[in-house]
PDB file of C-alpha atoms in Angstrom:
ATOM      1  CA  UNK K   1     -54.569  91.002  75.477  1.00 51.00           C
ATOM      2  CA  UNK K   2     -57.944  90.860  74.248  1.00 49.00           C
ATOM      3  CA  UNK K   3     -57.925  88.693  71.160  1.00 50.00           C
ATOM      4  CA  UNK K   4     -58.954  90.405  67.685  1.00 56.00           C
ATOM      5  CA  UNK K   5     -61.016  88.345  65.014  1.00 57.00           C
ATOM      6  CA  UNK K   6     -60.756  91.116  62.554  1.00 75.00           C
ATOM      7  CA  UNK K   7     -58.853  89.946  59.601  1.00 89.00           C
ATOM      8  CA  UNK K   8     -56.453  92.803  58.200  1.00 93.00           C
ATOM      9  CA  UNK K   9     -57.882  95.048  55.129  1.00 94.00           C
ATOM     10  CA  UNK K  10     -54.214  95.133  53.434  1.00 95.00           C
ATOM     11  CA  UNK K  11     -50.822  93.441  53.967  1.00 95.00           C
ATOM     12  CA  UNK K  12     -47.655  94.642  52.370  1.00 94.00           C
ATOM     13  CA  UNK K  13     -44.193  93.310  52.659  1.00 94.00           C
ATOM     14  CA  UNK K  14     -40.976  94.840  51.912  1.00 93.00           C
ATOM     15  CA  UNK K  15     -37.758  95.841  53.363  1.00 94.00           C
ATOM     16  CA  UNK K  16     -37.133  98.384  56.086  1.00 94.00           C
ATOM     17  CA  UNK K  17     -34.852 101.193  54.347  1.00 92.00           C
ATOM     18  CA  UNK K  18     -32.938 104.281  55.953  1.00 85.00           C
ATOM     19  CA  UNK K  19     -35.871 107.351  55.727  1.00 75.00           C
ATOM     20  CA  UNK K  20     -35.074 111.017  56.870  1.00 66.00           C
ATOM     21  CA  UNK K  21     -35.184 109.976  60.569  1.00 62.00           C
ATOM     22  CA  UNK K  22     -37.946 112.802  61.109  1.00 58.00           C
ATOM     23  CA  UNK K  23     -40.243 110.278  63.023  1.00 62.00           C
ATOM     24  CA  UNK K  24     -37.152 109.454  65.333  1.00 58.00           C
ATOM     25  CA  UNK K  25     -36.421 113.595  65.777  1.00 53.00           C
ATOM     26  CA  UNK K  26     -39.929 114.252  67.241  1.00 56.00           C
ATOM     27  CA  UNK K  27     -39.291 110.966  69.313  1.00 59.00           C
ATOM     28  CA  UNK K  28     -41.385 108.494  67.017  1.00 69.00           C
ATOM     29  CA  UNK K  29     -38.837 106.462  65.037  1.00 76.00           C
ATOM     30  CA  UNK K  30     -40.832 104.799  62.596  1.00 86.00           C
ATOM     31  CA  UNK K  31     -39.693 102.030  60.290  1.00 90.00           C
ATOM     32  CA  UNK K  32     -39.932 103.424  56.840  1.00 92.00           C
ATOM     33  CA  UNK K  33     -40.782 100.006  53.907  1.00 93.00           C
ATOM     34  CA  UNK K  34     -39.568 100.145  50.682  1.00 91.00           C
ATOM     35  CA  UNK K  35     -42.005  97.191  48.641  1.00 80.00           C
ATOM     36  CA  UNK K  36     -41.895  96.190  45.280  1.00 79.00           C
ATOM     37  CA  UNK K  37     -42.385  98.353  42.047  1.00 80.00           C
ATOM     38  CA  UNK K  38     -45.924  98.359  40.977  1.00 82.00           C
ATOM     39  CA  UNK K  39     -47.507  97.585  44.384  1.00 82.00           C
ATOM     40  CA  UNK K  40     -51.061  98.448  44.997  1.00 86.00           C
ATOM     41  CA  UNK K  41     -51.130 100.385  47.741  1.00 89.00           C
ATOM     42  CA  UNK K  42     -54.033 101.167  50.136  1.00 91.00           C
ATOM     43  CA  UNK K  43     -55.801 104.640  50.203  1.00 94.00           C
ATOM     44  CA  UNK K  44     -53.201 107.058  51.953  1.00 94.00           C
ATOM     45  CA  UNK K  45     -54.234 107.484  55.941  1.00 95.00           C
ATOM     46  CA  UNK K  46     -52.725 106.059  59.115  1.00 96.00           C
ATOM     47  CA  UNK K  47     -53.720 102.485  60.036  1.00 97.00           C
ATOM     48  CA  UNK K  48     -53.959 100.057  63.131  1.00 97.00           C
ATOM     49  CA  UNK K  49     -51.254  97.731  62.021  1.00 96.00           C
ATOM     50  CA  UNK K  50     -49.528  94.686  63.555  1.00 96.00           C
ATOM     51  CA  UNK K  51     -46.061  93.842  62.330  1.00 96.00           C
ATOM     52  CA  UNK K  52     -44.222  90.502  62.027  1.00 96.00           C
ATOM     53  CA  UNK K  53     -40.584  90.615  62.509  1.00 94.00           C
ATOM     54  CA  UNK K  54     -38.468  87.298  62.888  1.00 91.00           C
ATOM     55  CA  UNK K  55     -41.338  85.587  63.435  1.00 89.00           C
ATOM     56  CA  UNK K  56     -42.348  87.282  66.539  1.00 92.00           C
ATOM     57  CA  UNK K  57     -45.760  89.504  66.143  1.00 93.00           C
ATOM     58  CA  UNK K  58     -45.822  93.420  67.512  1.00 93.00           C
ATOM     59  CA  UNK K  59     -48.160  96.006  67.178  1.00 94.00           C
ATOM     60  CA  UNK K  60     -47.924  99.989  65.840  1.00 93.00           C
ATOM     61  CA  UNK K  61     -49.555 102.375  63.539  1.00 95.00           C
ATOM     62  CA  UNK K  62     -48.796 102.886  59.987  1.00 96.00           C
ATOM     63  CA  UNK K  63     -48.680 105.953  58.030  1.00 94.00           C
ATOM     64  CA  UNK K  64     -49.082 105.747  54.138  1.00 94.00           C
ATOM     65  CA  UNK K  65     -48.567 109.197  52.140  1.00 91.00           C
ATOM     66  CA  UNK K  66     -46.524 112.593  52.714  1.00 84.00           C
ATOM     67  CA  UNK K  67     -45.785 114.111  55.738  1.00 78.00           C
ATOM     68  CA  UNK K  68     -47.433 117.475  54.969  1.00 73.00           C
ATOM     69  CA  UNK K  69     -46.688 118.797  58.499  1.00 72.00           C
ATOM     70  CA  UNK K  70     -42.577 117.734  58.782  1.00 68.00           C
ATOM     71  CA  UNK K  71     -41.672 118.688  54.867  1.00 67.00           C
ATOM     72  CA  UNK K  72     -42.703 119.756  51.591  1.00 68.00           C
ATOM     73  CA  UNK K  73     -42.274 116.336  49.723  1.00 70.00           C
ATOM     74  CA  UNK K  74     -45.335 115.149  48.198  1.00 72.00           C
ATOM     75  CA  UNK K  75     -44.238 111.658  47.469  1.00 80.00           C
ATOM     76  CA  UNK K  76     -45.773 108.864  49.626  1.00 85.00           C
ATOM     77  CA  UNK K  77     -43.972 106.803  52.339  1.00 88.00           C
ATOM     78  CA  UNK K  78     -44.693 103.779  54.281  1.00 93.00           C
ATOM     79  CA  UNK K  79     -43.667 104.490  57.666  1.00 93.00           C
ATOM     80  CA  UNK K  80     -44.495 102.062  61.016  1.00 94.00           C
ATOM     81  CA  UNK K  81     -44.644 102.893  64.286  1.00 91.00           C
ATOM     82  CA  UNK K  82     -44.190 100.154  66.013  1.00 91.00           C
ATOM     83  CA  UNK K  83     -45.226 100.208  70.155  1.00 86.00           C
ATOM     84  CA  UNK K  84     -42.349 100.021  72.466  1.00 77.00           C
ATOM     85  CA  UNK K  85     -39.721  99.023  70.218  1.00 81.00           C
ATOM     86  CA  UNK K  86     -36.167 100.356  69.072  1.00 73.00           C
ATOM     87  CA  UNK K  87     -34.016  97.893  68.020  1.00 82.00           C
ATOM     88  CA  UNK K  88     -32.221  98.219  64.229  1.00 86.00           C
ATOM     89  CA  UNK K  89     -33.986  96.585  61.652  1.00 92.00           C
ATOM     90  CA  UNK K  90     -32.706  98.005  58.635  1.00 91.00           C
ATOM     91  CA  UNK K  91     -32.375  95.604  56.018  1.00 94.00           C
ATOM     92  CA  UNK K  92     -35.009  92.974  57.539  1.00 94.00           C
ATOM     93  CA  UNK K  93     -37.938  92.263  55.676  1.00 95.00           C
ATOM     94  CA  UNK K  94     -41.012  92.827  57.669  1.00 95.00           C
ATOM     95  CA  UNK K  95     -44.769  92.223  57.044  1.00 96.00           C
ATOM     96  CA  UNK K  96     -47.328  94.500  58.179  1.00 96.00           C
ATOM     97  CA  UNK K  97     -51.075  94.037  58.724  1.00 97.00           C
ATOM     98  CA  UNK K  98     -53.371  96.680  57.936  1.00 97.00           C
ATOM     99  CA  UNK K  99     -56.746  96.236  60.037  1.00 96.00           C
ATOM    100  CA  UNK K 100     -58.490  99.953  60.687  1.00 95.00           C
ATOM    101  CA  UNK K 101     -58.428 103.375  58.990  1.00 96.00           C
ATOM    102  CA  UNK K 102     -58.001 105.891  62.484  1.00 96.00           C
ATOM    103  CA  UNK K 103     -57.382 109.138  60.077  1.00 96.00           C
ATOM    104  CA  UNK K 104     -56.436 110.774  57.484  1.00 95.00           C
ATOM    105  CA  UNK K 105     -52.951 112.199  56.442  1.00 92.00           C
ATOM    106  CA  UNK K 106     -53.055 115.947  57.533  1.00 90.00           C
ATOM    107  CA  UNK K 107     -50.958 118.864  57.838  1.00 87.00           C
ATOM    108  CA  UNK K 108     -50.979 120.205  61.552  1.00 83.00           C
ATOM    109  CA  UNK K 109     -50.342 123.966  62.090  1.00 83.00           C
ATOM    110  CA  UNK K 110     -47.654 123.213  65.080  1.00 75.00           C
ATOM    111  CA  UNK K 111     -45.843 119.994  65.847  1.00 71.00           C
ATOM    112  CA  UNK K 112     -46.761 120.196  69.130  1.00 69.00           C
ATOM    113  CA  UNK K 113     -50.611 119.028  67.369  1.00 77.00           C
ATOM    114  CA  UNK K 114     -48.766 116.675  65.712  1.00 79.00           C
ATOM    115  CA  UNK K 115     -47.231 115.121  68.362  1.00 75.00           C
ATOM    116  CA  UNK K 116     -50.798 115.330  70.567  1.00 77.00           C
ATOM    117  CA  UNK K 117     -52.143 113.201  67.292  1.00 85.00           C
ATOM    118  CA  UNK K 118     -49.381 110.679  67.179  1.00 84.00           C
ATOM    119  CA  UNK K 119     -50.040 110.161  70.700  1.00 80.00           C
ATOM    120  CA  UNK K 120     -54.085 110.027  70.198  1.00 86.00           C
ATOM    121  CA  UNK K 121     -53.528 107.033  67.110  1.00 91.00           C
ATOM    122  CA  UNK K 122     -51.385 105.193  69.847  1.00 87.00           C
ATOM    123  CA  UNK K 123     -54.264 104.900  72.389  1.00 87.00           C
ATOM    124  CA  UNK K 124     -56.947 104.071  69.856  1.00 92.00           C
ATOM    125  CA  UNK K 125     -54.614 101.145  68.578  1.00 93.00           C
ATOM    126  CA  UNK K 126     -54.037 100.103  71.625  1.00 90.00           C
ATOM    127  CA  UNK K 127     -57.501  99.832  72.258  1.00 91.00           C
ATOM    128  CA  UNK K 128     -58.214  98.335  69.100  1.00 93.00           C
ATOM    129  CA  UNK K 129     -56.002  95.633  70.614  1.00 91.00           C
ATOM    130  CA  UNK K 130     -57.395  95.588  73.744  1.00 88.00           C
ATOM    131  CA  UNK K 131     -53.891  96.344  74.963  1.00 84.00           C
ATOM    132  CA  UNK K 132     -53.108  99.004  78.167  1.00 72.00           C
ATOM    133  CA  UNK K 133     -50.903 102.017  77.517  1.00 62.00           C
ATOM    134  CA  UNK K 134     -47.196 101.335  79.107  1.00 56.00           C
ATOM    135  CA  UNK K 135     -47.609 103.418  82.264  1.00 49.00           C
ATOM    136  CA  UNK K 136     -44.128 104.008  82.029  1.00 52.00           C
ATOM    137  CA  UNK K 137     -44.391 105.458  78.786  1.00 68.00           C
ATOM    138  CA  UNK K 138     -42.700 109.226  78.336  1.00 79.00           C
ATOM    139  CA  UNK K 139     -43.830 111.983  76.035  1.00 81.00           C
ATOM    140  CA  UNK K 140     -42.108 115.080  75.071  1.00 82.00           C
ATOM    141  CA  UNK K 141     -43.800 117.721  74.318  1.00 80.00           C
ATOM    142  CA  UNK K 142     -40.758 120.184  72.211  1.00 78.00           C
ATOM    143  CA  UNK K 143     -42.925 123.522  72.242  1.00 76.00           C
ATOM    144  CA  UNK K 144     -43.156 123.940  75.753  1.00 79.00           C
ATOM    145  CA  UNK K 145     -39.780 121.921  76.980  1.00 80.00           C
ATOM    146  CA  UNK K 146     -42.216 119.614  78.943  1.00 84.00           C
ATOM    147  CA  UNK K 147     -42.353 115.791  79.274  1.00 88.00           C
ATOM    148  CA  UNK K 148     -45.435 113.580  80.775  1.00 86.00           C
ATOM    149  CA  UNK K 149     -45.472 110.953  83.038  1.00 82.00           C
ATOM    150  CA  UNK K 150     -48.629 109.349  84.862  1.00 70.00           C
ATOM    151  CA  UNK K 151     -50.700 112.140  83.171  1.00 72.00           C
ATOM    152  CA  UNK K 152     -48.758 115.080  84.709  1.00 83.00           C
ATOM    153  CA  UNK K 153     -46.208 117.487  83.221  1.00 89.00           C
ATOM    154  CA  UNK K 154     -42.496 117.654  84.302  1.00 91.00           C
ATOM    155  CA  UNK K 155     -41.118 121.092  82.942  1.00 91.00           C
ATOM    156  CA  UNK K 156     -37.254 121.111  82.490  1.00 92.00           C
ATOM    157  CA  UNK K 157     -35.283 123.884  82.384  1.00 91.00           C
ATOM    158  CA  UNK K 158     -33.996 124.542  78.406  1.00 90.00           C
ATOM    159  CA  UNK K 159     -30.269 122.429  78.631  1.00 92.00           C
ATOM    160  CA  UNK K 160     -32.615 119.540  80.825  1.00 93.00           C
ATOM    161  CA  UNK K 161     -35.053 119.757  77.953  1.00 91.00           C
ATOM    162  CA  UNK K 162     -32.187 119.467  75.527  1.00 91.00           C
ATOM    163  CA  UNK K 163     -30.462 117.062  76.934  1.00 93.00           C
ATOM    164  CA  UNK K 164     -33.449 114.839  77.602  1.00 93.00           C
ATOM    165  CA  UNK K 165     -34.320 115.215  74.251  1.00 88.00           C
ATOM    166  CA  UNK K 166     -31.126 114.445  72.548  1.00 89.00           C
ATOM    167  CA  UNK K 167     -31.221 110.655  74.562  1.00 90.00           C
ATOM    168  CA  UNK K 168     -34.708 109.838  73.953  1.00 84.00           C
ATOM    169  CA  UNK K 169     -34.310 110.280  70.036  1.00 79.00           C
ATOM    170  CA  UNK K 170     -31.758 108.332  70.109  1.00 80.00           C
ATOM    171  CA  UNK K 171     -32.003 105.213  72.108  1.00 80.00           C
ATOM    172  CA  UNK K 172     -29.504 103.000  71.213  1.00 78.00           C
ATOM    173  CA  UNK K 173     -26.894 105.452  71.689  1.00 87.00           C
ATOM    174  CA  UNK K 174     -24.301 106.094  74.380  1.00 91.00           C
ATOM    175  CA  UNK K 175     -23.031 109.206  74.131  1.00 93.00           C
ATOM    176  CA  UNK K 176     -19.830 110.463  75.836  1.00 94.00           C
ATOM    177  CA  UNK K 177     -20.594 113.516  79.028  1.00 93.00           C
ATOM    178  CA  UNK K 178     -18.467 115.024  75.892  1.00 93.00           C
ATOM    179  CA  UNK K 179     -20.537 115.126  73.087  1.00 93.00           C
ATOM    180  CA  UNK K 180     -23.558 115.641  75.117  1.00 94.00           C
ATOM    181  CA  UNK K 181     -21.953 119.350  75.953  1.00 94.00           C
ATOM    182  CA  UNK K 182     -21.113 119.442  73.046  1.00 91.00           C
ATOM    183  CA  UNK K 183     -24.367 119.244  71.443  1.00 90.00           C
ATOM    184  CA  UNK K 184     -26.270 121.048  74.078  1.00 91.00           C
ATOM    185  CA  UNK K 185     -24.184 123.931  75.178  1.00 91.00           C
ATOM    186  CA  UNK K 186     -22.540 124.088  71.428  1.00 88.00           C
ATOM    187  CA  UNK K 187     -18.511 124.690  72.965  1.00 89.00           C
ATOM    188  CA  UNK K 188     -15.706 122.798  73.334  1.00 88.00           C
ATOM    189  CA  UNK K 189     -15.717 121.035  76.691  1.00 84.00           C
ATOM    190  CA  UNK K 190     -13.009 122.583  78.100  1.00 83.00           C
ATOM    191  CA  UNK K 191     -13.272 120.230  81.446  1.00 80.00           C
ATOM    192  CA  UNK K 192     -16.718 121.460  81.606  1.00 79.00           C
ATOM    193  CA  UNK K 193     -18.412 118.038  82.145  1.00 88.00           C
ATOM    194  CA  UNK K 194     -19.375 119.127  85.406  1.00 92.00           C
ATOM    195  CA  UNK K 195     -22.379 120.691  83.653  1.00 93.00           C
ATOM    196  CA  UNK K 196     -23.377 117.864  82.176  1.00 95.00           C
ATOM    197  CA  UNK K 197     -23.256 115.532  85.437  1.00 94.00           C
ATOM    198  CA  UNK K 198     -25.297 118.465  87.190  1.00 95.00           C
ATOM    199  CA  UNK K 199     -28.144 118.670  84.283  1.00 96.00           C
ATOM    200  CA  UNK K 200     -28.514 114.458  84.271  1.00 96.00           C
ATOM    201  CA  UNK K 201     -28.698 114.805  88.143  1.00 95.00           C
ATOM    202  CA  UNK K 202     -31.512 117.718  87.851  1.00 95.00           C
ATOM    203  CA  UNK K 203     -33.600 115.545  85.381  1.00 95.00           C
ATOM    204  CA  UNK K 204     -33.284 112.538  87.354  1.00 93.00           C
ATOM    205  CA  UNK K 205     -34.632 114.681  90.647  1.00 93.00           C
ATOM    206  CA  UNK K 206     -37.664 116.236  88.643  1.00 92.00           C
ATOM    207  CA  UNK K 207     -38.739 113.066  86.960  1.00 92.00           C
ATOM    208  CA  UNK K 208     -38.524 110.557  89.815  1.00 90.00           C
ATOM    209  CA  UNK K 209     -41.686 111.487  91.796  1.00 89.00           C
ATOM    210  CA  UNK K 210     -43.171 110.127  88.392  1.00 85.00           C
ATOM    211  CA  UNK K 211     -40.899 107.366  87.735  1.00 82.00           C
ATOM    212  CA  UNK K 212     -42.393 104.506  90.042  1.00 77.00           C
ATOM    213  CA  UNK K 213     -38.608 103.473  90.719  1.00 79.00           C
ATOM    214  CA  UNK K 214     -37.705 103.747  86.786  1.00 82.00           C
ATOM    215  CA  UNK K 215     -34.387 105.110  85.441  1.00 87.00           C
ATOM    216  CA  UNK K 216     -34.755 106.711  81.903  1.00 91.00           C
ATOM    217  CA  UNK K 217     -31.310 107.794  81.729  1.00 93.00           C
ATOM    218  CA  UNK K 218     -29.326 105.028  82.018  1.00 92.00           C
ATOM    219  CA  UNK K 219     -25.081 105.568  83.274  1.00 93.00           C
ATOM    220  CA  UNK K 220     -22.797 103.495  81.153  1.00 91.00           C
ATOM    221  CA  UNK K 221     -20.187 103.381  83.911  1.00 88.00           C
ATOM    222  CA  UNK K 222     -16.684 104.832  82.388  1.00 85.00           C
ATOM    223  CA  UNK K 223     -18.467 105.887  79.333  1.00 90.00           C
ATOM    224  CA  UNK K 224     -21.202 108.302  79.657  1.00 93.00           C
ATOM    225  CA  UNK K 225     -25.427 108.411  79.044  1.00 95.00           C
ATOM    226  CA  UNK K 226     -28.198 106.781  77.244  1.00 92.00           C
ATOM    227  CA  UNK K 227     -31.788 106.565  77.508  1.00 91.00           C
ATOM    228  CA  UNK K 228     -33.408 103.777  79.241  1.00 85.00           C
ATOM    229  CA  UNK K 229     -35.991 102.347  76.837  1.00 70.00           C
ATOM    230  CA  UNK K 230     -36.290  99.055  78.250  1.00 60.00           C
TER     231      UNK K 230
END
């Protein structure tokens, strides 16, 4: 990593709280900080931020104000994205290092912008860190039931899309071939799990010419599916 000499424009401290979980639903979980009455805060706009956590140091982009595009609340939020990351953290205190203004807070007609944003702010803090995008890194694109890998686009049939999805949001969950079928096909199981062992093994097969040898849905022998985020 190329080392940065720039010396943050804000720091705030507080405690990561439970938010609405709409960063982790368009697969962004965010840590949302709840800081002390009173606090100053920076002008609203989404930052280059590093974050200390336990005394280790990782990097993300902040968002301070509403979130004109997901809802209609106009109250403002501190929300962190922090790079490569999904462990739970609610409760911990963390401290986070503002260092450069990439935009500001705007409303996007379709996610799908949205989304093409969020992904823009990650590459221009990574290269305000002179850090390298994770080539392993996977983007969903919910409009048109796509994902990327290496720069190309995988398109997944609607139930693949789904089911793809419903992992990814949720990384530190296992979830049972049950619930997955569940979720997706919205019926009682009724010894249908077939279905669900046939739609991992057709996501598996379209993603792994992009996949250099990854897995990013993980079996939990005798229990069922998560998402490889590791």
């Amino acid at each position: 990593m190329k080392e940065n000499t720039n010396a943050p424009i804000y720091t705030l401290t507080g405690i990561v709280i439970h938010g609405r979980g709409i960063g982790k639903h368009v697969g962004t979980p965010t840590a949302n900080m709840e800081i002390a009455k009173n606090t100053f805060l920076p002008n609203t706009g989404v930052y280059v931020a590093d974050i200390l956590l336990s005394d280790k140091r990782y990097y993300g982009v902040t968002h301070i104000g509403a979130r004109p595009t997901l809802d209609n609340d106009d109250s403002v939020s501190i929300e962190t994205h922090i790079f490569d990351f999904d462990k739970d953290i609610y409760g911990s205190t963390i401290t986070v290092n503002l260092y450069k203004k990439l935009r500001e807070v705007r409303k996007f007609n379709e996610l799908s912008l949205l989304l093409a944003q969020i992904a823009n702010d990650r590459t221009m803090a990574l290269k305000f860190w002179g850090l390298k995008q994770a080539s392993h890194t996977l983007h969903i694109d919910v409009n048109r039931h796509c994902v990327i890998l290496e720069q190309k686009e995988v398109y997944l049939s609607t139930n693949e899309f789904e089911v793809l999805y419903l992992l990814q949001q949720s990384p530190q969950t296992t979830f049972t071939k049950e619930q997955i079928y569940e979720k997706i096909w919205h019926e009682p199981t009724n010894n249908h799990l077939h279905a669900v062992e046939n739609t991992i093994f057709q996501i598996r097969k379209r993603l792994k010419p992009y996949c250099k040898g990854r897995e990013y849905i993980k079996t939990v022998i005798g229990y069922g599916y998560k998402f490889n985020s590791g």
